[in-house]
CSV table of C-alpha atoms and ligand atoms in Angstrom, one decimal:
chain,number,residue,atom,x,y,z
A,1,MET,CA,-28.1,-5.2,-6.3
A,2,GLU,CA,-24.9,-4.6,-8.9
A,3,SER,CA,-22.6,-5.6,-6.2
A,4,SER,CA,-23.7,-9.5,-5.8
A,5,ILE,CA,-20.4,-10.4,-7.5
A,6,ILE,CA,-17.8,-8.5,-5.0
A,7,TYR,CA,-20.4,-9.0,-1.9
A,8,THR,CA,-19.9,-12.9,-2.6
A,9,HIS,CA,-16.4,-12.7,-2.7
A,10,LEU,CA,-15.0,-10.1,-0.3
A,11,LYS,CA,-12.4,-11.9,2.3
A,12,ASN,CA,-12.0,-9.2,4.3
A,13,PRO,CA,-15.5,-8.7,6.8
A,14,LYS,CA,-14.6,-5.1,7.3
A,15,HIS,CA,-14.6,-3.6,3.7
A,16,GLN,CA,-18.0,-4.7,3.6
A,17,SER,CA,-19.8,-1.4,5.2
A,18,ILE,CA,-16.9,0.6,2.8
A,19,VAL,CA,-17.9,-1.7,-0.5
A,20,ASP,CA,-21.4,-1.0,0.1
A,21,ASN,CA,-20.8,2.8,0.6
A,22,VAL,CA,-18.8,3.0,-2.8
A,23,LEU,CA,-21.7,0.8,-4.4
A,24,ASN,CA,-24.5,3.3,-3.3
A,25,LEU,CA,-22.4,6.3,-4.2
A,26,LYS,CA,-21.9,7.1,-0.8
A,27,ARG,CA,-19.2,9.1,-0.4
A,28,ILE,CA,-16.2,7.7,1.8
A,29,ASN,CA,-14.0,9.5,5.0
A,30,LEU,CA,-10.5,9.8,4.9
A,31,ASP,CA,-10.2,6.5,7.7
A,32,ASP,CA,-12.0,4.7,5.5
A,33,ALA,CA,-10.2,5.3,2.6
A,34,LEU,CA,-7.1,4.6,4.3
A,35,TYR,CA,-8.1,1.1,5.3
A,36,LEU,CA,-9.3,0.4,2.1
A,37,TYR,CA,-6.1,1.7,0.2
A,38,GLU,CA,-3.6,-0.6,2.6
A,39,THR,CA,-5.7,-3.6,3.0
A,40,ALA,CA,-7.9,-4.1,-0.1
A,41,PRO,CA,-6.6,-6.4,-2.9
A,42,LEU,CA,-5.9,-4.6,-6.8
A,43,HIS,CA,-9.1,-6.7,-8.1
A,44,LEU,CA,-11.6,-4.9,-5.2
A,45,LEU,CA,-10.1,-1.6,-6.1
A,46,GLY,CA,-10.5,-2.0,-9.3
A,47,TYR,CA,-13.7,-3.4,-9.7
A,48,LEU,CA,-15.0,-0.3,-7.5
A,49,ALA,CA,-13.6,2.2,-10.0
A,50,ASN,CA,-14.3,0.8,-12.4
A,51,PHE,CA,-18.3,1.0,-11.2
A,52,ILE,CA,-17.9,4.7,-10.7
A,53,ARG,CA,-16.3,5.6,-13.5
A,54,GLU,CA,-19.1,3.5,-15.9
A,55,LYS,CA,-21.8,4.8,-13.3
A,56,LYS,CA,-20.1,8.5,-14.8
A,57,HIS,CA,-19.4,7.9,-18.3
A,58,GLY,CA,-20.6,4.5,-19.5
A,59,ASN,CA,-17.7,3.0,-21.3
A,60,ASN,CA,-16.8,6.7,-23.0
A,61,THR,CA,-13.1,7.6,-22.7
A,62,TYR,CA,-12.0,10.9,-23.8
A,63,PHE,CA,-9.2,12.4,-25.5
A,64,ASN,CA,-8.7,15.7,-27.4
A,65,ARG,CA,-6.3,17.3,-30.8
A,66,ASN,CA,-3.7,19.2,-29.0
A,67,PHE,CA,0.0,20.3,-28.9
A,68,HIS,CA,2.1,21.6,-25.7
A,69,ILE,CA,4.3,25.2,-25.9
A,70,GLU,CA,6.7,25.4,-23.9
A,71,PRO,CA,8.2,29.3,-22.9
A,72,THR,CA,11.2,27.8,-21.5
A,73,ASN,CA,12.6,25.3,-19.2
A,74,VAL,CA,14.7,27.9,-17.1
A,75,CYS,CA,13.6,28.5,-13.4
A,76,VAL,CA,13.9,30.3,-10.5
A,77,PHE,CA,12.6,27.0,-8.6
A,78,ASP,CA,14.5,24.1,-7.8
A,79,CYS,CA,12.0,21.1,-7.2
A,80,LYS,CA,14.2,18.2,-6.6
A,81,PHE,CA,12.1,16.2,-8.4
A,82,CYS,CA,12.5,17.6,-12.2
A,83,SER,CA,14.9,16.7,-14.2
A,84,TYR,CA,13.1,19.2,-17.3
A,85,SER,CA,14.5,22.8,-15.7
A,86,ARG,CA,17.8,24.4,-15.6
A,87,LEU,CA,18.5,26.5,-12.3
A,88,TYR,CA,18.4,30.8,-13.2
A,89,ALA,CA,20.3,31.3,-10.5
A,90,HIS,CA,22.7,29.3,-11.6
A,91,LYS,CA,23.4,30.6,-15.4
A,92,GLU,CA,22.4,27.1,-16.1
A,93,GLU,CA,21.9,26.3,-20.2
A,94,GLY,CA,17.8,25.9,-20.9
A,95,TRP,CA,16.1,27.3,-23.9
A,96,ILE,CA,14.3,30.4,-24.0
A,97,LEU,CA,11.4,30.8,-27.3
A,98,SER,CA,11.2,33.9,-28.2
A,99,LEU,CA,7.3,35.3,-29.0
A,100,GLU,CA,8.2,34.7,-32.5
A,101,GLN,CA,9.2,31.2,-31.6
A,102,MET,CA,5.9,30.3,-30.1
A,103,LEU,CA,3.8,31.4,-32.2
A,104,ASP,CA,5.7,30.2,-35.5
A,105,ILE,CA,4.8,26.7,-33.3
A,106,VAL,CA,0.7,27.9,-33.4
A,107,ARG,CA,1.1,28.3,-37.1
A,108,LYS,CA,2.4,25.1,-37.7
A,109,TYR,CA,-1.2,23.5,-36.7
A,110,PRO,CA,-3.2,24.7,-39.4
A,111,GLU,CA,-7.1,25.6,-38.0
A,112,ASP,CA,-9.0,22.4,-37.7
A,113,ALA,CA,-5.8,20.4,-36.7
A,114,VAL,CA,-6.3,20.7,-33.0
A,115,THR,CA,-8.7,22.5,-30.4
A,116,GLU,CA,-6.3,23.2,-27.4
A,117,VAL,CA,-2.6,24.4,-26.9
A,118,HIS,CA,-1.3,23.6,-23.4
A,119,ILE,CA,1.0,26.5,-21.9
A,120,VAL,CA,3.2,25.5,-19.4
A,121,GLY,CA,6.8,25.5,-18.7
A,122,GLY,CA,9.6,26.8,-16.3
A,123,VAL,CA,9.4,30.2,-14.5
A,124,HIS,CA,11.7,33.2,-15.7
A,125,PRO,CA,11.8,36.2,-14.5
A,126,LYS,CA,11.7,38.4,-17.5
A,127,MET,CA,8.7,36.5,-19.3
A,128,ASN,CA,6.1,38.3,-17.2
A,129,LEU,CA,2.3,39.1,-17.0
A,130,TYR,CA,2.0,41.0,-19.8
A,131,PHE,CA,4.8,39.2,-22.1
A,132,PHE,CA,2.3,36.5,-21.5
A,133,ALA,CA,-0.9,38.3,-22.0
A,134,GLU,CA,0.2,39.6,-25.2
A,135,LEU,CA,1.5,35.9,-26.6
A,136,LEU,CA,-2.0,34.9,-25.7
A,137,ARG,CA,-3.3,37.9,-27.8
A,138,GLU,CA,-1.1,36.6,-30.8
A,139,ILE,CA,-2.1,33.3,-30.3
A,140,LYS,CA,-6.2,34.3,-30.2
A,141,LYS,CA,-4.9,36.5,-33.6
A,142,ILE,CA,-3.7,33.5,-35.4
A,143,ARG,CA,-6.4,31.3,-34.6
A,144,PRO,CA,-8.9,32.6,-33.0
A,145,LYS,CA,-11.3,29.2,-32.2
A,146,ILE,CA,-8.2,27.3,-29.9
A,147,HIS,CA,-8.7,26.8,-26.3
A,148,ILE,CA,-5.6,27.9,-24.1
A,149,LYS,CA,-5.0,26.2,-21.1
A,150,GLY,CA,-2.2,28.0,-19.9
A,151,PHE,CA,-0.2,28.1,-17.1
A,152,THR,CA,0.1,26.3,-13.3
A,153,ALA,CA,-0.6,27.9,-10.2
A,154,VAL,CA,3.4,28.1,-9.8
A,155,GLU,CA,3.9,29.9,-12.9
A,156,LEU,CA,0.7,31.9,-12.1
A,157,ASP,CA,1.6,32.8,-8.4
A,158,TYR,CA,5.5,34.2,-9.6
A,159,MET,CA,3.8,36.5,-12.6
A,160,PHE,CA,1.1,38.1,-10.2
A,161,ARG,CA,3.4,38.6,-7.3
A,162,LYS,CA,5.9,40.1,-9.6
A,163,ALA,CA,3.2,42.3,-10.8
A,164,LYS,CA,2.4,43.4,-7.7
A,165,LEU,CA,-1.3,42.0,-8.1
A,166,SER,CA,-4.2,39.4,-6.6
A,167,ALA,CA,-4.5,36.3,-8.5
A,168,LYS,CA,-8.2,37.5,-9.3
A,169,GLU,CA,-6.2,41.3,-10.6
A,170,GLY,CA,-3.9,38.8,-12.5
A,171,LEU,CA,-5.8,36.3,-13.6
A,172,GLN,CA,-8.5,38.9,-15.1
A,173,VAL,CA,-5.5,40.4,-17.6
A,174,LEU,CA,-4.8,36.5,-18.5
A,175,ILE,CA,-8.4,35.9,-19.4
A,176,ASP,CA,-9.2,39.3,-20.7
A,177,ALA,CA,-6.3,38.3,-23.1
A,178,GLY,CA,-7.9,35.2,-24.4
A,179,LEU,CA,-6.8,32.5,-21.2
A,180,ASN,CA,-9.2,29.7,-21.1
A,181,SER,CA,-8.7,27.3,-18.5
A,182,ILE,CA,-6.0,26.2,-16.4
A,183,PRO,CA,-4.0,23.0,-16.1
A,184,GLY,CA,-3.4,21.2,-13.2
A,185,GLY,CA,0.2,21.0,-12.3
A,186,GLY,CA,2.6,21.9,-9.7
A,187,ALA,CA,-0.1,21.0,-6.9
A,188,GLU,CA,3.0,18.2,-6.4
A,189,ILE,CA,2.0,17.1,-2.6
A,190,PHE,CA,-0.1,19.6,-0.4
A,191,ASN,CA,1.5,18.4,2.9
A,192,GLU,CA,3.4,20.7,4.4
A,193,SER,CA,6.9,18.8,5.7
A,194,VAL,CA,6.9,16.6,2.2
A,195,ARG,CA,6.3,19.4,0.4
A,196,GLU,CA,9.3,21.5,2.0
A,197,LYS,CA,11.4,18.5,1.0
A,198,ILE,CA,10.9,18.2,-2.4
A,199,CYS,CA,9.7,22.0,-3.7
A,200,ASN,CA,10.0,24.3,-0.8
A,201,ASP,CA,10.8,27.4,-2.5
A,202,LYS,CA,7.4,27.6,-4.8
A,203,VAL,CA,4.3,28.3,-3.9
A,204,ASP,CA,2.6,26.3,-0.9
A,205,ALA,CA,-0.8,24.5,-0.9
A,206,ILE,CA,-2.6,27.4,0.1
A,207,GLY,CA,-1.8,29.4,-2.4
A,208,TRP,CA,-2.1,26.6,-5.3
A,209,LEU,CA,-5.3,25.6,-3.9
A,210,ASP,CA,-6.5,29.5,-3.6
A,211,ILE,CA,-5.4,30.2,-7.3
A,212,HIS,CA,-7.9,27.6,-8.3
A,213,LYS,CA,-9.9,28.9,-6.0
A,214,GLN,CA,-10.5,32.5,-7.7
A,215,ALA,CA,-10.1,30.9,-11.3
A,216,HIS,CA,-13.1,29.1,-10.4
A,217,VAL,CA,-15.1,32.1,-9.3
A,218,LEU,CA,-14.1,33.7,-12.4
A,219,GLY,CA,-15.5,31.3,-14.3
A,220,LEU,CA,-12.7,29.2,-15.6
A,221,LYS,CA,-12.2,25.5,-15.5
A,222,SER,CA,-8.9,23.6,-14.0
A,223,ASN,CA,-7.4,20.8,-13.5
A,224,ALA,CA,-5.4,19.1,-10.2
A,225,THR,CA,-2.6,16.7,-10.3
A,226,ILE,CA,-0.9,15.0,-7.6
A,227,LEU,CA,3.0,13.7,-8.1
A,228,TYR,CA,3.2,10.6,-5.9
A,229,GLY,CA,5.4,7.5,-5.8
A,230,HIS,CA,8.5,8.9,-4.0
A,231,ILE,CA,8.4,10.1,0.0
A,232,GLU,CA,4.9,10.7,0.8
A,233,SER,CA,3.4,8.0,2.8
A,234,ILE,CA,-0.5,6.9,1.4
A,235,ALA,CA,-1.8,9.1,4.3
A,236,ASP,CA,-0.8,12.2,2.2
A,237,ARG,CA,-1.7,11.0,-0.9
A,238,LEU,CA,-5.3,10.8,0.9
A,239,GLU,CA,-4.9,14.2,2.3
A,240,HIS,CA,-4.0,15.5,-0.7
A,241,LEU,CA,-7.1,14.3,-2.4
A,242,ASP,CA,-9.2,15.6,0.5
A,243,ASN,CA,-8.1,18.7,-0.3
A,244,ILE,CA,-9.0,19.2,-3.8
A,245,ARG,CA,-12.6,17.4,-3.0
A,246,THR,CA,-13.2,20.1,0.1
A,247,LEU,CA,-12.8,22.9,-2.7
A,248,GLN,CA,-14.2,21.0,-5.6
A,249,ASP,CA,-17.4,21.1,-3.3
A,250,GLU,CA,-17.6,25.0,-2.9
A,251,THR,CA,-16.9,25.6,-6.1
A,252,GLN,CA,-17.4,22.6,-9.0
A,253,GLY,CA,-14.3,24.1,-11.0
A,254,PHE,CA,-12.1,21.1,-11.4
A,255,GLN,CA,-12.8,19.2,-14.6
A,256,ALA,CA,-10.4,16.2,-14.1
A,257,PHE,CA,-7.9,14.8,-11.3
A,258,ILE,CA,-4.5,13.8,-13.1
A,259,PRO,CA,-2.1,11.4,-10.8
A,260,LEU,CA,1.6,12.1,-11.6
A,261,LYS,CA,3.7,9.0,-11.0
A,262,PHE,CA,7.1,10.2,-9.7
A,263,ARG,CA,9.6,9.9,-12.6
A,264,ASN,CA,13.3,9.1,-11.3
A,265,LYS,CA,15.9,9.9,-14.4
A,266,HIS,CA,18.5,13.3,-14.2
A,267,ASN,CA,17.3,14.7,-11.5
A,268,ASP,CA,18.1,15.2,-7.6
A,269,MET,CA,15.9,12.3,-6.3
A,270,GLN,CA,17.5,9.7,-8.7
A,271,HIS,CA,18.0,7.1,-5.2
A,272,VAL,CA,14.3,7.0,-4.6
A,273,LYS,CA,12.4,4.0,-6.3
A,274,GLU,CA,9.9,4.6,-9.2
A,275,SER,CA,6.4,3.4,-8.2
A,276,ILE,CA,5.2,-0.4,-9.4
A,277,LEU,CA,2.4,-0.7,-12.0
A,278,VAL,CA,0.3,-2.6,-8.9
A,279,GLN,CA,0.8,0.7,-7.0
A,280,ASP,CA,0.2,2.8,-10.2
A,281,LEU,CA,-3.4,1.0,-10.8
A,282,LYS,CA,-4.0,1.0,-7.0
A,283,MET,CA,-3.5,4.6,-7.3
A,284,TYR,CA,-5.7,5.3,-10.0
A,285,ALA,CA,-8.6,3.4,-8.4
A,286,MET,CA,-8.3,5.5,-4.6
A,287,CYS,CA,-8.2,8.3,-6.8
A,288,ARG,CA,-11.6,7.5,-8.6
A,289,ILE,CA,-13.2,6.0,-5.9
A,290,TYR,CA,-12.1,9.1,-3.3
A,291,LEU,CA,-13.0,12.3,-5.4
A,292,ASP,CA,-16.5,11.5,-6.3
A,293,ASN,CA,-17.2,15.2,-6.9
A,294,VAL,CA,-14.5,15.6,-9.7
A,295,PRO,CA,-16.3,14.5,-13.1
A,296,HIS,CA,-12.7,13.1,-15.3
A,297,LEU,CA,-10.2,11.2,-14.0
A,298,LYS,CA,-7.1,11.0,-16.7
A,299,ALA,CA,-4.2,9.3,-17.4
A,300,TYR,CA,-1.4,11.3,-19.3
A,301,TRP,CA,-0.1,8.7,-21.6
A,302,PRO,CA,3.5,10.2,-22.3
A,303,MET,CA,4.5,9.5,-18.6
A,304,LEU,CA,3.5,6.4,-18.0
A,305,GLY,CA,3.7,4.5,-21.6
A,306,ARG,CA,1.3,3.8,-23.8
A,307,GLN,CA,0.4,-0.1,-23.1
A,308,ASN,CA,0.0,1.1,-18.8
A,309,ALA,CA,-2.2,3.9,-20.3
A,310,GLN,CA,-4.4,1.4,-21.6
A,311,LEU,CA,-4.6,-0.5,-18.5
A,312,THR,CA,-5.8,2.5,-16.2
A,313,LEU,CA,-9.0,2.0,-18.1
A,314,ASP,CA,-10.3,-0.4,-16.2
A,315,PHE,CA,-9.3,1.0,-12.9
A,316,GLY,CA,-11.3,4.3,-13.0
A,317,VAL,CA,-9.7,6.6,-15.8
A,318,ASN,CA,-12.0,7.8,-18.8
A,319,ASP,CA,-9.6,10.1,-20.3
A,320,LEU,CA,-6.5,10.4,-22.4
A,321,ASP,CA,-5.8,13.4,-22.4
A,322,GLY,CA,-4.2,14.4,-26.2
A,323,THR,CA,-2.1,13.8,-29.4
A,324,ILE,CA,0.4,15.6,-28.2
A,325,ASP,CA,2.6,16.1,-30.9
A,326,ASP,CA,5.9,15.4,-29.6
A,327,SER,CA,5.5,18.9,-28.1
A,328,THR,CA,6.4,18.1,-24.4
A,329,LYS,CA,9.7,17.5,-22.8
A,330,ILE,CA,8.9,17.1,-19.0
A,331,TYR,CA,8.5,13.5,-19.0
A,332,SER,CA,11.3,12.3,-21.6
A,333,MET,CA,13.7,14.0,-19.9
A,334,ALA,CA,12.4,12.6,-16.5
A,335,GLY,CA,13.0,8.8,-17.9
A,336,SER,CA,10.0,8.1,-19.4
A,337,GLU,CA,9.6,5.2,-22.0
A,338,GLU,CA,7.8,7.9,-24.5
A,339,GLN,CA,10.8,9.9,-25.6
A,340,HIS,CA,9.2,11.5,-28.3
A,341,PRO,CA,5.4,11.6,-27.3
A,342,ALA,CA,3.0,11.7,-30.2
A,343,LEU,CA,0.2,10.0,-31.4
A,344,THR,CA,-2.6,10.8,-34.2
A,345,THR,CA,-5.4,10.8,-34.2
A,346,GLU,CA,-6.0,7.1,-35.2
A,347,GLN,CA,-3.5,5.5,-32.6
A,348,LEU,CA,-5.1,7.1,-29.9
A,349,VAL,CA,-8.6,5.7,-31.3
A,350,ASN,CA,-7.2,2.5,-32.0
A,351,LEU,CA,-5.3,2.1,-28.4
A,352,ILE,CA,-8.9,3.2,-26.9
A,353,THR,CA,-11.2,0.8,-29.3
A,354,GLN,CA,-8.4,-2.4,-28.1
A,355,ALA,CA,-8.8,-1.9,-24.8
A,356,GLY,CA,-12.8,-2.2,-25.4
A,357,ARG,CA,-13.5,1.5,-24.8
A,358,THR,CA,-15.2,3.6,-26.6
A,359,ALA,CA,-13.1,6.9,-28.1
A,360,VAL,CA,-14.8,9.7,-27.9
A,361,GLU,CA,-12.7,13.3,-29.0
A,362,ARG,CA,-14.1,15.4,-26.9
A,363,ASP,CA,-12.7,19.5,-26.7
A,364,THR,CA,-10.9,21.0,-23.3
A,365,LEU,CA,-14.4,21.5,-21.5
A,366,TYR,CA,-15.8,17.9,-22.4
A,367,ASN,CA,-17.9,18.9,-25.1
A,368,ILE,CA,-18.2,16.1,-27.5
A,369,ILE,CA,-16.8,16.2,-31.1
A,370,LYS,CA,-17.0,12.8,-32.3
A,371,LYS,CA,-18.0,9.7,-31.0
A,372,TYR,CA,-16.0,6.8,-32.3
A,373,SER,CA,-17.7,3.0,-32.8
A,374,SER,CA,-16.3,0.4,-31.8
A,375,SER,CA,-15.1,-1.3,-35.1
B,1,V47,O1,3.6,20.1,-11.6
B,1,V47,C1,7.9,16.9,-13.3
B,1,V47,C2,5.0,17.2,-13.2
B,1,V47,C3,4.1,18.3,-13.8
B,1,V47,C4,8.6,14.8,-12.9
B,1,V47,O2,-3.8,19.5,-16.7
B,1,V47,C5,6.9,14.9,-12.6
B,1,V47,O3,-4.3,18.6,-18.4
B,1,V47,C6,7.1,13.1,-12.7
B,1,V47,O4,0.8,19.0,-14.2
B,1,V47,N1,8.3,13.0,-12.5
B,1,V47,C7,3.9,19.6,-15.0
B,1,V47,N2,6.4,13.8,-13.1
B,1,V47,C8,2.7,18.1,-16.2
B,1,V47,C9,0.8,18.7,-15.6
B,1,V47,C10,0.2,18.8,-16.5
B,1,V47,C11,0.3,17.6,-17.4
B,1,V47,C12,-0.8,17.0,-18.8
B,1,V47,C13,-1.6,17.3,-18.6
B,1,V47,C14,-2.5,18.4,-17.4
B,1,V47,C15,-3.4,18.7,-17.2
B,1,V47,C16,-1.3,18.8,-16.3
B,1,V47,O5,4.6,17.7,-14.2
B,1,V47,C17,4.7,19.4,-12.6
B,1,V47,C18,4.8,18.2,-12.1
B,1,V47,O6,4.3,17.0,-11.0
B,1,V47,N3,6.8,16.7,-13.0
B,1,V47,N4,9.6,16.7,-13.4
B,1,V47,C19,9.0,14.1,-12.9
B,1,V47,N5,10.5,13.7,-12.8
B,2,SF4,FE1,10.9,24.9,-12.2
B,2,SF4,FE2,7.8,23.4,-12.7
B,2,SF4,FE3,10.8,22.2,-12.2
B,2,SF4,FE4,9.9,23.5,-10.4
B,2,SF4,S1,8.8,21.8,-11.5
B,2,SF4,S2,11.3,23.2,-11.3
B,2,SF4,S3,8.4,24.6,-10.5
B,2,SF4,S4,10.2,23.7,-13.6
């Protein structure tokens, strides 16, 4: 049994049966997860998460070459944690990119320089479903091979409702125009009473999960996120993970789970302290342990910072997202150390190899493009 080191060092006998289950690749239930989360030392969670990570992916650590388009930061919603948006109702100043401006961003990246464009932004009432369908078609004319990962379930829910279409019908319009997958944003925290306090006016948990379910049914892959480290409890975090695990049992459509640490600068929740690194690492580890059916755990380096992202690779993470090329503002505006997030492929490979892992460039669907030797 590969677990002998841990077995001899367990100080709390109640951990034994949970550890047995994890190391025998048996699913743990919510009660056990809560107990483990609240009582286990960081090194035990790290050991278990790393065990699962290496069972699934060995030493491989994935990244891709991508950039973001953020069409607007004007938003009809008023999420308390958001530092990025400018409220549409108050006519606050923000940016709104025209179709041509967005296509110019695409033209900046030669055919083979990137494999993915990630489109995400605020929810502007004048940018509707048909505007975005047009954008996708034009992007594909310029870069036919690029993978378009676009629009959070929040943006999708709003544009489908405005167009008076069901999620399935709306998604089909975007798929026909060139949409290839859906990012994980907008999930925040599913618990109703916490969601009401931090983002009460956008799509609820049921709606978010339904859009991802319909996307999976139509053959799109998607990601899922959690916004953690604000006013939610550990039980709320686990309830959120449980919702993802349950839907994944049904559809197998989620590729990666991405824990997003709440950053508290320049938003309405500045009084809420940010979580500390030990808590972040525990969170990553618990996500890896609980989500036994989601293949990849991603640390989004622009939010965590490079060195912390390296550390997460020992706590269940096997993916660091992409090169990004300074094309997102969501985290720099919320106080991340990464004010201009951009890494060359070489820098990202070095970041991974310095941490003792094998860097593997992937496409959005995790097909391997290039494996780098550790030397
Ligand atoms: O939904 C907003 C988060 C998300 C803050 O799928 C904040 O590959 C922390 O989901 N502190 C959007 N987080 C970004 C996102 C994402 C990013 C990278 C990769 C993928 C993927 C998805 O950003 C929002 C919200 O949860 N966010 N403000 C803040 N102050
Ligand atoms: Fe709008 Fe998204 Fe910011 Fe909420 S998190 S205010 S939906 S941009």
